[in-house]
Short mmCIF file of C-alpha atoms in Angstrom, two decimals:
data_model
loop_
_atom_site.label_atom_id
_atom_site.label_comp_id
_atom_site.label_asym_id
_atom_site.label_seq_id
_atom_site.Cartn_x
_atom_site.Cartn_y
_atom_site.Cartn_z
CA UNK A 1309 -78.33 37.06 18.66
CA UNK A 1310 -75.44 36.25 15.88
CA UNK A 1311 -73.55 32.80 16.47
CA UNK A 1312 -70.02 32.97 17.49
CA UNK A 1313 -69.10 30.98 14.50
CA UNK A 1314 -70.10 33.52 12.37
CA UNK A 1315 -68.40 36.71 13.61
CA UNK A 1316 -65.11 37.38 12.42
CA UNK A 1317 -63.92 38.97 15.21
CA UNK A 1318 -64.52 36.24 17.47
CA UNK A 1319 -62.68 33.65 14.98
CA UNK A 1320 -59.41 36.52 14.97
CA UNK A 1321 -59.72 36.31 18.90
CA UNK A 1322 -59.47 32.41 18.87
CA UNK A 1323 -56.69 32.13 16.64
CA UNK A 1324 -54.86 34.53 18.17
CA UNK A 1325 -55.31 32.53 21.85
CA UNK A 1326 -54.38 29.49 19.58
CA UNK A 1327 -51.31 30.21 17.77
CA UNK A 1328 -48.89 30.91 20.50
CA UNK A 1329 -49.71 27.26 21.93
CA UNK A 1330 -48.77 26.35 18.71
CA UNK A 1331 -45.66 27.94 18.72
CA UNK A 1332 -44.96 27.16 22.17
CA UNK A 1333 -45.33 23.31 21.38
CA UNK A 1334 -42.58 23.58 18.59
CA UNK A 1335 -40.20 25.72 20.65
CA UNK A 1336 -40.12 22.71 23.50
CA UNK A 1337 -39.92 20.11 20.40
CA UNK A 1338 -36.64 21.87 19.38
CA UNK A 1339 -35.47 22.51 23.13
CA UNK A 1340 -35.99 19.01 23.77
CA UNK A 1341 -33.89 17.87 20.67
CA UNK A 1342 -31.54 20.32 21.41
CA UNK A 1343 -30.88 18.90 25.00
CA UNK A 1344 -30.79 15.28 23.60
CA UNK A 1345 -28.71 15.98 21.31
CA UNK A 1346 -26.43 17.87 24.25
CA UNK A 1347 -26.64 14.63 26.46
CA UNK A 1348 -25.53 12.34 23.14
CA UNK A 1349 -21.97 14.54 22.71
CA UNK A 1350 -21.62 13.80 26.93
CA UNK A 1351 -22.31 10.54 26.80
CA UNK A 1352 -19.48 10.04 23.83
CA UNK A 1353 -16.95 12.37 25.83
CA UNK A 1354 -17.79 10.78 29.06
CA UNK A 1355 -17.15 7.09 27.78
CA UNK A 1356 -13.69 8.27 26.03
CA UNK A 1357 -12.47 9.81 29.28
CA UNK A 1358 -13.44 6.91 31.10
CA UNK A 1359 -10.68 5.09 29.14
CA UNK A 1360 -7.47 5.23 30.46
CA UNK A 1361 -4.51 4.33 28.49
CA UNK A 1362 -2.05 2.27 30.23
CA UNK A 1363 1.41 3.69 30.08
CA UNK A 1364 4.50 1.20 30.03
CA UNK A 1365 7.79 2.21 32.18
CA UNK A 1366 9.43 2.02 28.91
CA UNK A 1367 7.09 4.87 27.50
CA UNK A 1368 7.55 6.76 30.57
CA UNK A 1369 11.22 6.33 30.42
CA UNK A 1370 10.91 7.50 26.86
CA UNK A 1371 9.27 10.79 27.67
CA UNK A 1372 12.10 12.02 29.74
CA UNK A 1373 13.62 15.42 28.27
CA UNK A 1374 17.14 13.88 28.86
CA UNK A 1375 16.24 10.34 26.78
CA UNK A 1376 14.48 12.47 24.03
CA UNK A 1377 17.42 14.66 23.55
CA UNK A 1378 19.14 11.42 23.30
CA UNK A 1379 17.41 9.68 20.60
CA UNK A 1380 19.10 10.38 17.23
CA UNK A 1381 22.47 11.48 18.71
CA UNK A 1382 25.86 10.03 18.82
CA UNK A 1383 25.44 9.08 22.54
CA UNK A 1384 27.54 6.02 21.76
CA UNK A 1385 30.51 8.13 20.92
CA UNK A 1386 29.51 10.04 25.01
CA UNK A 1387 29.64 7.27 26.73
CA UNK A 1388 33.46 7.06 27.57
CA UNK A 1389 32.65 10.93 28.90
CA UNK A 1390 29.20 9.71 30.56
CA UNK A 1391 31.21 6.68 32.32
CA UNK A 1392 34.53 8.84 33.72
CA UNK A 1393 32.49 11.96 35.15
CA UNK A 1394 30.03 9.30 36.59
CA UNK A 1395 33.13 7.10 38.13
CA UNK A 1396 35.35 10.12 38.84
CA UNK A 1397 32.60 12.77 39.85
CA UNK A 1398 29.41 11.93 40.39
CA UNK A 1399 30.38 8.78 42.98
CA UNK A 1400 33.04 10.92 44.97
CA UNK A 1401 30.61 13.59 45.51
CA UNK A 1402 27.70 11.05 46.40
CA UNK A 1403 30.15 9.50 49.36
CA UNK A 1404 30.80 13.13 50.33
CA UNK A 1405 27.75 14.03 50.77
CA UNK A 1406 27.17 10.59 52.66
CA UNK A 1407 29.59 11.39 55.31
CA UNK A 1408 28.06 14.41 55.43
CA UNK A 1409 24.59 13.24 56.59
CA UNK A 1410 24.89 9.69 57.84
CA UNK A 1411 27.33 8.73 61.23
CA UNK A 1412 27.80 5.29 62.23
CA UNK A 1413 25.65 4.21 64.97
CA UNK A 1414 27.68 0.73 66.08
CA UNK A 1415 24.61 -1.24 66.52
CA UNK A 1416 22.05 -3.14 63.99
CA UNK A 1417 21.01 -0.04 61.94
CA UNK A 1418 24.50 0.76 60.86
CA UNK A 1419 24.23 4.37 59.96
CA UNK A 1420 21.79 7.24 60.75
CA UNK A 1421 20.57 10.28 59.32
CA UNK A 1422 22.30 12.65 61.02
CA UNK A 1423 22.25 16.96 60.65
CA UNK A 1424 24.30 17.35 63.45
CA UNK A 1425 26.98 18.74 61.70
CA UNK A 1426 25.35 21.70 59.35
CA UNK A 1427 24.38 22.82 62.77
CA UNK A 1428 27.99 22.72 64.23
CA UNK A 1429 28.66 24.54 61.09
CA UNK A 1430 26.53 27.04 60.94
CA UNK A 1431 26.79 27.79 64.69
CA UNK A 1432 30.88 27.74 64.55
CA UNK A 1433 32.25 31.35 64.45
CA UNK A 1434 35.50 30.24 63.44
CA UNK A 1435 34.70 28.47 60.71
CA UNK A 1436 32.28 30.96 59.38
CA UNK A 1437 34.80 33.39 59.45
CA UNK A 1438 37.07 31.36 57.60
CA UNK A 1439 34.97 30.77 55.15
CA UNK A 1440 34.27 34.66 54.73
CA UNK A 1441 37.81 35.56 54.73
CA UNK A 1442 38.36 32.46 51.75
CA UNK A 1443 35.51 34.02 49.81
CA UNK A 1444 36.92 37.41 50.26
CA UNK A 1445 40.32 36.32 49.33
CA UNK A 1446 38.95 34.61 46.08
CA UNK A 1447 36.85 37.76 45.26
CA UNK A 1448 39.21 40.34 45.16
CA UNK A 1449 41.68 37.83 43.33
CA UNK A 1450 38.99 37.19 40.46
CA UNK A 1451 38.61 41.28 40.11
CA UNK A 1452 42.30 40.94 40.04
CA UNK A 1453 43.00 38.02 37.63
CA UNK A 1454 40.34 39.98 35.25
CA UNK A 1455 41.39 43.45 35.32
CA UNK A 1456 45.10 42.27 34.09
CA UNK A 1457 43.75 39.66 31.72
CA UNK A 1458 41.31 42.12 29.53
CA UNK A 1459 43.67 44.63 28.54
CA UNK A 1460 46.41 41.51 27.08
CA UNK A 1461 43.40 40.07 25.49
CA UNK A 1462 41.94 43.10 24.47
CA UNK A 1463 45.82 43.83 22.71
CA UNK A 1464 45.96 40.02 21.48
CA UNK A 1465 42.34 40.89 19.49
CA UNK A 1466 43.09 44.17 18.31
CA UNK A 1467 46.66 42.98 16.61
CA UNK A 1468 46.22 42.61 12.16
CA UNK A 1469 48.57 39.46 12.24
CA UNK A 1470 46.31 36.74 13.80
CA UNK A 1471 49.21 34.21 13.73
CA UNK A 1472 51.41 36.49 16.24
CA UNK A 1473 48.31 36.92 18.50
CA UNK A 1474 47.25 32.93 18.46
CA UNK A 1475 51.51 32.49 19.49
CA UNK A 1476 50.85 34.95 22.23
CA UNK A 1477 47.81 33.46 23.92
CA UNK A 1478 49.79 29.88 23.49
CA UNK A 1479 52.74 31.80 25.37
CA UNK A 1480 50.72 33.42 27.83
CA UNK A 1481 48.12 30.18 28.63
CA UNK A 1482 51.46 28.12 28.63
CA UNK A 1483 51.57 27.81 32.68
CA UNK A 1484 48.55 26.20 32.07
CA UNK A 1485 50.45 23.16 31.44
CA UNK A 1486 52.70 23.25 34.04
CA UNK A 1487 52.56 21.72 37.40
CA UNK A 1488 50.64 23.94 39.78
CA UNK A 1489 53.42 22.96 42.39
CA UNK A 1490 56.20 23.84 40.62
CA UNK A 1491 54.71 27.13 39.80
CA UNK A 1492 54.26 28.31 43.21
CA UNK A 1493 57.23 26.79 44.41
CA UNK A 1494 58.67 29.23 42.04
CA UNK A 1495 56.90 31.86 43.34
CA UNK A 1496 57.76 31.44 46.58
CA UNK A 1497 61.27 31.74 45.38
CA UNK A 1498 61.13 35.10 44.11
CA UNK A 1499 59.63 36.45 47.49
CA UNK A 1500 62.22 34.83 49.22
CA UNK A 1501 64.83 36.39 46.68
CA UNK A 1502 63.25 39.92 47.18
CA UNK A 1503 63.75 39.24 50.93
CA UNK A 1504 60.76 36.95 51.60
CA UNK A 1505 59.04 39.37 54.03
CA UNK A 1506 55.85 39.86 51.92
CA UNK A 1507 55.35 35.91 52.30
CA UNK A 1508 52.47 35.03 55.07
CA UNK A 1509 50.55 38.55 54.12
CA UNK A 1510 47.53 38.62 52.42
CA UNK A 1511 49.08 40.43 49.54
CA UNK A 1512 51.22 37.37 48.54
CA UNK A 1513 47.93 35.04 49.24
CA UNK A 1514 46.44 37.17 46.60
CA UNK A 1515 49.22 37.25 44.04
CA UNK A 1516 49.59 33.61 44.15
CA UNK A 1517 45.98 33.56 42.81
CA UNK A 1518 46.05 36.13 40.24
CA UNK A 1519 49.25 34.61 38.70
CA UNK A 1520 48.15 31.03 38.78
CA UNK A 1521 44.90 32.02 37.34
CA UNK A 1522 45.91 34.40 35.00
CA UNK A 1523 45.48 32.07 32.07
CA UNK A 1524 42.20 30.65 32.84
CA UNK A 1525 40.50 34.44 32.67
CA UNK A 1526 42.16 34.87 29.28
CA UNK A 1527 40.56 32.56 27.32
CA UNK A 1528 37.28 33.40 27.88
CA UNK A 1529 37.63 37.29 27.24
CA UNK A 1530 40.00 36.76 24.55
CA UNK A 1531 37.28 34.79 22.98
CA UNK A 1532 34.31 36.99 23.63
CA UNK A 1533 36.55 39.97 22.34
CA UNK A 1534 37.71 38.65 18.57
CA UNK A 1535 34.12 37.11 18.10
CA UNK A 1536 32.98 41.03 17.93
CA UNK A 1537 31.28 42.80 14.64
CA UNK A 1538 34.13 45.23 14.69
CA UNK A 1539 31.14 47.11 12.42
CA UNK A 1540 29.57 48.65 15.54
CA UNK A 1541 32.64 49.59 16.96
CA UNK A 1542 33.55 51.56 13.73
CA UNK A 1543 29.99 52.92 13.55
CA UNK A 1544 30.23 54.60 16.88
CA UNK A 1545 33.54 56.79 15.54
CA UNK A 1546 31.54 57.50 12.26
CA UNK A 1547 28.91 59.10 14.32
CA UNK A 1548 31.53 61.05 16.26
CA UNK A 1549 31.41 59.19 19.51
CA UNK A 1550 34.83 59.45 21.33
CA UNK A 1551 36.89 55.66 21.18
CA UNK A 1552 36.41 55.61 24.96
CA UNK A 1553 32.63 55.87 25.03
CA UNK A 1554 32.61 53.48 21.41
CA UNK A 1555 34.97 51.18 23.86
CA UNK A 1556 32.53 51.57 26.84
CA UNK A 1557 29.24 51.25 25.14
CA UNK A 1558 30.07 48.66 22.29
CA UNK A 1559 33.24 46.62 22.99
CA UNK A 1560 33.11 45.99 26.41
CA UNK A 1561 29.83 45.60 26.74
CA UNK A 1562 30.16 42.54 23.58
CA UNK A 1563 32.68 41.49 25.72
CA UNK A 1564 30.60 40.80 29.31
CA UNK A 1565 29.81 37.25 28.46
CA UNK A 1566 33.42 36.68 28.58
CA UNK A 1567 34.15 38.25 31.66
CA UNK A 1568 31.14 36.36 33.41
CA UNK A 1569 32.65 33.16 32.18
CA UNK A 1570 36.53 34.08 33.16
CA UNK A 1571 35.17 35.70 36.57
CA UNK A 1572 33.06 31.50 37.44
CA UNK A 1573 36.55 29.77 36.55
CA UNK A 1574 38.47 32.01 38.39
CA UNK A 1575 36.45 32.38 41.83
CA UNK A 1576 35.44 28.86 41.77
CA UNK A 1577 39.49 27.74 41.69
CA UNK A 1578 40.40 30.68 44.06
CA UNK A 1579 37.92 29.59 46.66
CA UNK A 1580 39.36 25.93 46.46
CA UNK A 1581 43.15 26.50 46.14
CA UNK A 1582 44.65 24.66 48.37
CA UNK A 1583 48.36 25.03 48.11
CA UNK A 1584 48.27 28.73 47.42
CA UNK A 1585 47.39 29.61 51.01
CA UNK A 1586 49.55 27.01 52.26
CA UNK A 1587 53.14 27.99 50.35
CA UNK A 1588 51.89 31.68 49.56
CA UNK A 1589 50.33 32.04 53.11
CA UNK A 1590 53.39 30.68 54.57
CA UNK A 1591 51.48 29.15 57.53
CA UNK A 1592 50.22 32.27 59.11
CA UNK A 1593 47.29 32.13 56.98
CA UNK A 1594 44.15 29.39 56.71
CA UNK A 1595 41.30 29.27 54.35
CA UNK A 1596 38.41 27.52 53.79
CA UNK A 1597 40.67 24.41 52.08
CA UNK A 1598 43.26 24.36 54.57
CA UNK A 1599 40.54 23.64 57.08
CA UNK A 1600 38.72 20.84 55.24
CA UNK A 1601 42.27 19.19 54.66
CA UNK A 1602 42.73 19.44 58.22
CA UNK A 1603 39.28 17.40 59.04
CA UNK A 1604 40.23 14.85 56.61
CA UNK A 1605 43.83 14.22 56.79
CA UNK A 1606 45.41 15.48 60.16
CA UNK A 1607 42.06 14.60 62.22
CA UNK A 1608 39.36 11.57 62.27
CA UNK A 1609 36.39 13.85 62.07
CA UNK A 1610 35.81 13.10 58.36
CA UNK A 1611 31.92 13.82 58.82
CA UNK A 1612 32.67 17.80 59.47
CA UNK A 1613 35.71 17.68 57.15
CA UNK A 1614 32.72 16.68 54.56
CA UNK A 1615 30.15 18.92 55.89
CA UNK A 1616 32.50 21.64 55.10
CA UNK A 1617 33.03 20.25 51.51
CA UNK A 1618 29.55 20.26 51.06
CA UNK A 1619 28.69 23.95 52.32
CA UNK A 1620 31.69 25.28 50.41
CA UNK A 1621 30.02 24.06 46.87
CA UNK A 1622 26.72 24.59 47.75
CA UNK A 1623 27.80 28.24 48.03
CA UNK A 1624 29.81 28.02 44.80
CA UNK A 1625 26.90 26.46 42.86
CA UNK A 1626 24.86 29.20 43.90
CA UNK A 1627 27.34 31.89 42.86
CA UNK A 1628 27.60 30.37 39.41
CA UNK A 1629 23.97 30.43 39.49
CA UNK A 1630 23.68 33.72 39.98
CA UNK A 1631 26.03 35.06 37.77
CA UNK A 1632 24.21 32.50 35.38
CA UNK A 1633 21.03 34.44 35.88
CA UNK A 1634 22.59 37.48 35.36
CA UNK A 1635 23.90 36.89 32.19
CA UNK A 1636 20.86 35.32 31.06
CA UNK A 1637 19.23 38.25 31.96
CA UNK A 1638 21.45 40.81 29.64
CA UNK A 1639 22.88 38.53 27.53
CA UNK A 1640 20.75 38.26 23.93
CA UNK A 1641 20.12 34.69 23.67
CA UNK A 1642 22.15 32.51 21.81
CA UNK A 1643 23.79 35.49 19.82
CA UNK A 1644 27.14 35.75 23.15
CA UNK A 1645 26.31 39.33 22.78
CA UNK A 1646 25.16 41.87 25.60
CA UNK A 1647 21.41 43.37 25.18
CA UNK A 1648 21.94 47.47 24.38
CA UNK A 1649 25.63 46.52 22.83
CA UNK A 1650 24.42 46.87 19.55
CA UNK A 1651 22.04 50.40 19.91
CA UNK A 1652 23.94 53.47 18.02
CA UNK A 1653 26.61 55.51 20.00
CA UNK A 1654 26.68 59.27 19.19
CA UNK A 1655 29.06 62.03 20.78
CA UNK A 1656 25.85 62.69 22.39
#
């Protein structure tokens, strides 16, 4: 018989049993350096996270978006602004909205939370539907107010001589400066002089608005109409659009930023005018003002009076905010233009 250690075949058979151990041992060598290596980079990470990094009130006050915006600015030069709207706004509408919420309880704990009256509010039918009526009222007046101030400021932006058209919107904004009494005072006058019977209607209500807030929707379109590229406009024509679709498509639609901004100022003071529906309105009609004035002054229930107060801006903060996101929506950012204001306008 031939000895194992001298057949080839049976060394080829040994070394091929042999070589994947081999291989098998250097494989876990590497796995297990692999892993340690692994367990070295989590131990580092683990021990950094573990440190946390005390933050001072200082720091934390520093990171506010309000301080940052702050730092490097002429706040100093603010401050007699930051101090009157904090003394002359901010503290008059805290202690409304105090005797909104809080009633005295006449015992130890001097005051209480108290909803009572949003729910007296909300569940009073008269005062609901004064409050419609007001909103109505201030509405229609702001379509008003801007349907007679675009086409003077759309004239004022469109005239060659700039000086005549800056005298105009001084002439025309001049009531502006005039006491609001004396203007519907004046008013009232001419009704009375026509033969007064139109005073008390709604009609008069409304004029009383539109001509005290004439000026204030001016400005803003006026504005939003001469900072136009009259090149679009004049592109339109040269592609053979007709002047009311160049108007429709280019103009007016530049123009929408003003008209959002005129449209706030005017329903926010129309909604609040006070005097208007009391001269104009002639004592046959109330609004929304009339009644808070009523809770404050001419009655002791200054809690309502305030939970009125506070409902009524609520609801005007969240029609600004609306119209806000509106315009944000169509309005190219930063540029006061509308989105689609600039595409080309054919006669097509």
């Amino acid at each position: 018989m031939n000895n194992s250690k001298d057949n080839p075949i049976v060394d080829d058979i040994a070394l091929d049993f042999q070589e994947p151990t081999v291989v098998e041992e250097k494989d876990n060598i590497d796995i297990e350096t692999e892993l340690e290596a692994i367990e070295d980079i989590e131990a580092i990470g683990t021990n950094d996270e573990l440190v946390f990094k005390d933050i001072s009130l200082k720091e934390k006050v520093a990171n506010f978006k309000i301080v940052k915006s702050l730092k490097g600015k002429i706040w100093p030069i603010m401050l007699p602004f930051i101090l009157t709207m904090a003394i002359l706004v901010v503290l008059p509408l805290i202690g409304i909205i105090l005797f909104a919420i809080i009633e005295p309880s006449g015992n130890s704990t001097k005051f209480r939370l108290d909803l009572s009256n949003f729910s007296r509010f909300f569940t009073s039918g008269s005062i609901m539907s004064v409050l419609g009526l007001s909103m109505l009222y201030a509405v229609i007046s702001s379509i008003l107010t801007i349907a007679m101030a675009y086409p003077i400021a759309l004239m004022m932006a469109n005239l060659r001589n700039k000086i005549m058209a800056k005298n105009i919107w001084v002439i025309l904004t001049m009531p502006i400066w005039i006491s609001m009494i004396l203007k519907i005072l004046g008013l009232r006058s001419l009704f009375y002089l026509l033969g007064g019977t139109a005073l008390g209607t709604p009609f008069a209500v409304i004029l009383g608005m539109v001509y005290m807030f004439l000026p204030f929707a001016l400005a803003p379109i006026y504005n939003g109409l001469e900072n136009q590229d009259p090149v679009f406009y004049q592109a339109a024509l040269d592609l053979k659009a007709s002047k009311a679709k160049a108007f429709w498509h280019v103009t007016f639609r530049q123009s929408l930023p003003g008209v959002f901004a005129a449209f706030t100022l005017v329903i926010v003071q129309a909604s609040t005018a006070l005097l208007i529906p009391r001269y104009m309105g002639d004592g046959k009609i109330n609004l929304i003002p009339t009644i808070i004035e009523n809770y404050f002054f001419k009655g002791t229930d200054f809690g309502f009076g305030a939970t009125v107060a506070v409902a009524l801006a609520i609801l005007l903060f969240a029609i600004m905010g609306v119209t806000k996101l509106i315009s944000n929506k169509f309005e190219i950012r930063g540029s006061r233009k509308w989105k689609g204001s600039s595409k080309q306008v054919t006669s097509q």
